Short mmCIF file of C-alpha atoms and ligand atoms in Angstrom, two decimals:
data_model
loop_
_atom_site.label_atom_id
_atom_site.label_comp_id
_atom_site.label_asym_id
_atom_site.label_seq_id
_atom_site.Cartn_x
_atom_site.Cartn_y
_atom_site.Cartn_z
CA UNK A 1 13.49 -1.19 98.28
CA UNK A 2 14.05 -0.76 94.42
CA UNK A 3 11.06 0.09 92.38
CA UNK A 4 10.63 -0.30 88.59
CA UNK A 5 12.95 2.41 87.39
CA UNK A 6 15.75 1.29 89.56
CA UNK A 7 15.42 -2.47 88.26
CA UNK A 8 15.21 -1.29 84.68
CA UNK A 9 18.33 0.80 85.26
CA UNK A 10 20.08 -2.29 86.53
CA UNK A 11 18.82 -4.12 83.58
CA UNK A 12 20.26 -1.69 81.09
CA UNK A 13 23.45 -1.89 83.09
CA UNK A 14 23.64 -5.68 82.88
CA UNK A 15 22.49 -6.18 79.44
CA UNK A 16 25.76 -5.38 77.61
CA UNK A 17 27.77 -7.91 79.85
CA UNK A 18 25.11 -10.57 79.73
CA UNK A 19 23.08 -10.49 76.61
CA UNK A 20 24.44 -12.83 73.87
CA UNK A 21 27.23 -14.04 76.38
CA UNK A 22 27.67 -17.55 77.98
CA UNK A 23 28.14 -18.18 81.60
CA UNK A 24 31.81 -19.28 81.80
CA UNK A 25 32.07 -19.76 85.45
CA UNK A 26 29.50 -19.34 88.17
CA UNK A 27 30.61 -19.10 91.93
CA UNK A 28 27.85 -19.21 94.69
CA UNK A 29 29.39 -18.34 97.89
CA UNK A 30 26.43 -19.26 99.86
CA UNK A 31 23.69 -21.81 99.66
CA UNK A 32 20.98 -19.37 100.03
CA UNK A 33 19.63 -15.79 99.64
CA UNK A 34 16.15 -15.12 100.53
CA UNK A 35 15.45 -18.76 99.43
CA UNK A 36 17.94 -21.50 98.74
CA UNK A 37 19.85 -21.09 95.45
CA UNK A 38 18.69 -23.60 92.65
CA UNK A 39 19.76 -27.19 92.78
CA UNK A 40 23.07 -27.41 90.78
CA UNK A 41 22.90 -23.65 90.13
CA UNK A 42 26.43 -23.42 88.54
CA UNK A 43 26.02 -26.64 86.54
CA UNK A 44 22.93 -25.49 85.02
CA UNK A 45 24.30 -22.02 84.15
CA UNK A 46 27.83 -22.68 82.90
CA UNK A 47 27.73 -22.85 79.07
CA UNK A 48 24.33 -21.56 78.79
CA UNK A 49 23.83 -18.38 76.61
CA UNK A 50 21.82 -15.51 77.74
CA UNK A 51 19.25 -14.80 74.71
CA UNK A 52 17.79 -11.81 76.38
CA UNK A 53 17.71 -9.94 79.56
CA UNK A 54 14.26 -8.78 80.34
CA UNK A 55 12.37 -7.12 83.31
CA UNK A 56 8.92 -7.99 84.38
CA UNK A 57 7.73 -5.72 87.31
CA UNK A 58 10.72 -5.80 89.67
CA UNK A 59 12.26 -8.97 88.38
CA UNK A 60 15.07 -9.40 86.03
CA UNK A 61 14.55 -12.38 83.62
CA UNK A 62 17.69 -13.87 81.71
CA UNK A 63 16.17 -16.11 79.13
CA UNK A 64 18.91 -18.85 78.48
CA UNK A 65 19.43 -20.68 75.34
CA UNK A 66 19.13 -23.98 77.52
CA UNK A 67 15.33 -23.44 77.83
CA UNK A 68 15.48 -22.14 81.24
CA UNK A 69 15.10 -18.44 82.68
CA UNK A 70 17.15 -17.15 85.50
CA UNK A 71 14.90 -15.01 87.65
CA UNK A 72 16.68 -12.35 89.72
CA UNK A 73 15.35 -10.10 92.30
CA UNK A 74 17.23 -7.34 94.29
CA UNK A 75 15.06 -7.71 97.39
CA UNK A 76 16.04 -4.71 99.94
CA UNK A 77 19.68 -4.27 99.38
CA UNK A 78 20.67 -6.18 96.42
CA UNK A 79 22.93 -4.75 93.76
CA UNK A 80 25.19 -5.95 90.83
CA UNK A 81 28.45 -4.69 89.69
CA UNK A 82 30.08 -5.23 86.36
CA UNK A 83 33.82 -5.37 85.86
CA UNK A 84 35.01 -5.75 82.33
CA UNK A 85 38.06 -7.87 81.09
CA UNK A 86 41.37 -6.80 82.53
CA UNK A 87 39.84 -3.92 84.67
CA UNK A 88 39.47 -6.19 87.66
CA UNK A 89 40.09 -3.72 90.32
CA UNK A 90 37.30 -1.25 90.96
CA UNK A 91 38.60 2.28 90.98
CA UNK A 92 37.80 5.70 92.55
CA UNK A 93 34.57 6.34 94.60
CA UNK A 94 33.37 3.15 93.34
CA UNK A 95 36.20 1.25 95.08
CA UNK A 96 35.54 3.11 98.22
CA UNK A 97 31.99 2.76 98.19
CA UNK A 98 32.18 -1.09 97.71
CA UNK A 99 35.30 -2.44 99.19
CA UNK A 100 33.87 -2.94 102.54
CA UNK A 101 31.10 -5.01 101.21
CA UNK A 102 33.07 -7.78 99.82
CA UNK A 103 31.62 -10.05 102.53
CA UNK A 104 28.26 -9.76 100.92
CA UNK A 105 29.36 -10.62 97.39
CA UNK A 106 27.32 -13.79 97.08
CA UNK A 107 27.12 -14.74 93.58
CA UNK A 108 29.74 -14.11 90.89
CA UNK A 109 29.16 -14.72 87.16
CA UNK A 110 32.07 -14.71 84.73
CA UNK A 111 30.62 -14.16 81.23
CA UNK A 112 32.18 -14.80 77.71
CA UNK A 113 31.80 -11.17 77.13
CA UNK A 114 34.68 -10.74 79.41
CA UNK A 115 32.56 -9.19 81.97
CA UNK A 116 32.46 -10.30 85.67
CA UNK A 117 29.02 -9.72 87.25
CA UNK A 118 28.79 -9.80 91.03
CA UNK A 119 25.66 -9.74 93.07
CA UNK A 120 26.04 -8.14 96.53
CA UNK A 121 23.28 -8.34 99.11
CA UNK A 122 23.96 -7.48 102.75
CA UNK A 123 20.44 -8.16 103.89
CA UNK A 124 19.90 -11.12 101.63
CA UNK A 125 16.13 -10.56 100.69
CA UNK A 126 17.35 -10.90 97.00
CA UNK A 127 16.62 -14.08 95.13
CA UNK A 128 17.69 -16.17 92.19
CA UNK A 129 15.64 -18.96 90.72
CA UNK A 130 15.97 -21.13 87.60
CA UNK A 131 12.50 -22.22 85.81
CA UNK A 132 11.77 -23.59 82.56
CA UNK A 133 10.95 -20.63 80.23
CA UNK A 134 7.89 -22.31 78.86
CA UNK A 135 6.52 -22.41 82.58
CA UNK A 136 7.58 -18.79 83.35
CA UNK A 137 4.04 -17.23 82.78
CA UNK A 138 2.38 -19.69 85.34
CA UNK A 139 5.24 -19.53 87.81
CA UNK A 140 3.85 -18.36 91.29
CA UNK A 141 6.01 -15.29 91.31
CA UNK A 142 4.92 -14.24 87.81
CA UNK A 143 1.26 -15.09 87.59
CA UNK A 144 -1.24 -12.55 88.71
CA UNK A 145 1.15 -9.75 88.13
CA UNK A 146 -0.74 -6.82 86.54
CA UNK A 147 0.24 -4.88 83.47
CA UNK A 148 3.54 -3.07 82.99
CA UNK A 149 2.88 0.56 83.58
CA UNK A 150 4.93 1.62 80.53
CA UNK A 151 3.26 -0.88 78.28
CA UNK A 152 0.48 0.51 75.95
CA UNK A 153 -2.10 -1.95 77.39
CA UNK A 154 -1.89 -0.09 80.64
CA UNK A 155 -4.14 2.78 79.88
CA UNK A 156 -6.94 4.63 81.57
CA UNK A 157 -9.58 2.13 80.66
CA UNK A 158 -7.39 -0.69 82.15
CA UNK A 159 -6.87 1.14 85.37
CA UNK A 160 -10.47 1.88 85.67
CA UNK A 161 -11.33 -1.71 85.22
CA UNK A 162 -8.86 -2.68 87.88
CA UNK A 163 -10.22 -0.26 90.26
CA UNK A 164 -13.88 -0.42 89.50
CA UNK A 165 -15.81 -1.13 92.78
CA UNK A 166 -12.72 -0.98 94.99
CA UNK A 167 -13.19 0.62 98.30
CA UNK A 168 -9.52 0.65 99.14
CA UNK A 169 -7.58 3.81 98.95
CA UNK A 170 -5.98 4.97 95.72
CA UNK A 171 -2.66 4.65 97.39
CA UNK A 172 -3.24 0.99 98.28
CA UNK A 173 -4.71 0.16 94.84
CA UNK A 174 -1.57 1.46 93.13
CA UNK A 175 0.84 -0.49 95.53
CA UNK A 176 -1.19 -3.77 94.58
CA UNK A 177 0.85 -5.59 91.98
CA UNK A 178 -2.12 -7.06 90.55
CA UNK A 179 -3.41 -3.51 89.37
CA UNK A 180 -0.11 -2.30 88.06
CA UNK A 181 3.28 -3.94 88.15
CA UNK A 182 6.46 -2.59 89.81
CA UNK A 183 5.14 0.58 91.71
CA UNK A 184 6.30 1.03 95.37
CA UNK A 185 5.87 3.89 97.95
CA UNK A 186 8.07 6.50 96.26
CA UNK A 187 6.50 6.45 92.76
CA UNK A 188 2.97 6.16 93.91
CA UNK A 189 3.37 9.16 95.99
CA UNK A 190 5.05 11.10 93.07
CA UNK A 191 2.39 9.89 90.50
CA UNK A 192 -0.51 11.04 92.77
CA UNK A 193 1.06 14.40 93.19
CA UNK A 194 1.58 14.91 89.56
CA UNK A 195 -2.06 13.96 88.80
CA UNK A 196 -3.39 16.20 91.82
CA UNK A 197 -5.08 13.14 93.29
CA UNK A 198 -5.34 12.28 97.11
CA UNK A 199 -3.79 9.06 97.99
CA UNK A 200 -6.81 8.74 100.44
CA UNK A 201 -9.28 8.98 97.54
CA UNK A 202 -11.47 5.65 97.06
CA UNK A 203 -9.96 3.63 94.16
CA UNK A 204 -13.39 3.09 92.67
CA UNK A 205 -13.58 6.81 91.84
CA UNK A 206 -11.29 6.16 88.88
CA UNK A 207 -14.35 4.53 87.11
CA UNK A 208 -17.78 5.80 86.22
CA UNK A 209 -20.82 3.72 87.19
CA UNK A 210 -20.55 1.99 83.66
CA UNK A 211 -16.97 1.30 84.38
CA UNK A 212 -15.48 3.82 81.96
CA UNK A 213 -12.30 5.82 83.01
CA UNK A 214 -12.89 9.11 84.75
CA UNK A 215 -10.80 12.14 84.12
CA UNK A 216 -8.96 11.34 87.23
CA UNK A 217 -7.91 7.89 85.67
CA UNK A 218 -6.67 9.47 82.58
CA UNK A 219 -4.49 11.93 84.58
CA UNK A 220 -3.22 9.27 86.91
CA UNK A 221 -2.01 7.02 83.94
CA UNK A 222 -0.35 9.89 82.37
CA UNK A 223 1.27 10.74 85.60
CA UNK A 224 2.59 7.19 86.28
CA UNK A 225 3.91 6.88 82.84
CA UNK A 226 5.77 10.34 83.05
CA UNK A 227 7.32 9.87 86.56
CA UNK A 228 8.68 6.33 85.57
CA UNK A 229 10.04 7.64 82.17
CA UNK A 230 11.65 10.63 83.86
CA UNK A 231 13.27 8.28 86.46
CA UNK A 232 14.52 5.73 84.00
CA UNK A 233 16.06 8.49 81.87
CA UNK A 234 17.81 9.80 84.96
CA UNK A 235 19.22 6.32 85.61
CA UNK A 236 20.25 5.98 82.03
CA UNK A 237 22.28 9.12 82.43
CA UNK A 238 23.75 7.96 85.51
CA UNK A 239 24.88 4.71 83.79
CA UNK A 240 27.12 6.56 81.42
CA UNK A 241 29.10 7.93 84.37
CA UNK A 242 29.29 4.98 86.64
CA UNK A 243 29.89 1.19 86.11
CA UNK A 244 27.88 0.67 89.21
CA UNK A 245 24.69 -1.24 88.47
CA UNK A 246 22.84 -0.75 91.66
CA UNK A 247 20.00 1.09 90.08
CA UNK A 248 21.25 4.45 91.13
CA UNK A 249 19.09 7.21 89.51
CA UNK A 250 21.72 9.76 89.26
CA UNK A 251 20.31 12.89 90.75
CA UNK A 252 16.59 11.80 90.42
CA UNK A 253 15.99 11.84 94.06
CA UNK A 254 16.41 15.63 93.87
CA UNK A 255 13.59 15.72 91.39
CA UNK A 256 11.16 14.03 93.85
CA UNK A 257 8.13 16.34 94.13
CA UNK A 258 6.71 15.15 97.38
CA UNK A 259 8.64 12.02 98.62
CA UNK A 260 10.53 12.79 101.79
CA UNK A 261 9.80 16.51 101.45
CA UNK A 262 7.34 17.04 104.37
CA UNK A 263 7.24 20.68 105.18
CA UNK A 264 8.45 22.03 101.86
CA UNK A 265 6.25 23.88 99.42
CA UNK A 266 4.26 21.91 97.04
CA UNK A 267 5.74 22.17 93.42
CA UNK A 268 2.32 22.16 91.85
CA UNK A 269 2.27 25.63 89.82
CA UNK A 270 0.48 28.25 91.81
CA UNK A 271 -0.43 25.90 94.74
CA UNK A 272 0.16 27.41 98.09
CA UNK A 273 0.10 23.93 99.84
CA UNK A 274 2.89 22.48 102.16
CA UNK A 275 3.80 18.78 101.70
CA UNK A 276 2.57 16.51 104.56
CA UNK A 277 3.43 13.11 105.67
CA UNK A 278 0.87 10.81 106.81
CA UNK A 279 0.73 7.18 107.95
CA UNK A 280 -1.28 5.06 105.47
CA UNK A 281 -1.41 1.18 105.73
CA UNK A 282 1.69 1.32 107.97
CA UNK A 283 3.74 3.41 105.66
CA UNK A 284 4.43 7.02 105.05
CA UNK A 285 2.53 8.78 102.42
CA UNK A 286 3.71 12.21 101.20
CA UNK A 287 0.92 14.55 99.75
CA UNK A 288 -0.18 18.06 99.24
CA UNK A 289 -3.66 18.32 101.02
CA UNK A 290 -4.24 21.50 99.11
CA UNK A 291 -4.05 20.38 95.47
CA UNK A 292 -4.42 16.69 95.75
CA UNK A 293 -8.22 15.87 95.93
ZN1 LIG B 301 -0.17 21.23 96.06
#
């Protein structure tokens, strides 16, 4: 499941093809993804110019000059690929990696930039919706989403406020999209190890009795911002080498400190601990029981 850095990497890959460009042709090869595609999907898009391609949590938002916003979500297995101009045959590894999956190319946008943008999604948990831009903030998918973790409004005070009085675990609180947007299992595990905080710790411990942020809250916010920035930077470097726009983070998975590293030595300096995998809320949590308190 793509998390915020992967979706942001996709956004940066799509922006040069889509921003400032019009939809010249739209081909929907099926009527539905996770949900039915919008009524008259192609007719509503063709001719419309993309003013801006934004990201909110794990959603890509293409604001159109027509007054609508195209909401796109990658689901579990969705990816985009961008081909430019005459270059209509994928090449090299890219070709071999994708050629078998043509049956899962469900939506194709031809843009006035000359780019062809294809959405591929084998498991079809992805989605595309069209909503009036003026109603976006109150849309059921958008309302209630918490602050963007890289936005300055997401600080230790905000996190402490969101967690004050919560008896759930820190892991569960960070996965709650109302507390902070866009985090999933991987980056929550990574941020908690960087901050040396146990995923099993009660979320309420991020706030003092008066509701002020604790030292732990400050460490955690800094860790969340740092791990996301590092992952996005790795994705940015992978974009220069590949035309693929599937959120590939280059070699960033080799930089994971704890995720999928059970049995390995904890990377925290001078920590003698070993990474463990524990079940938590039905999912795997990776942690170092020695330095994460
Ligand atoms: Zn450790």
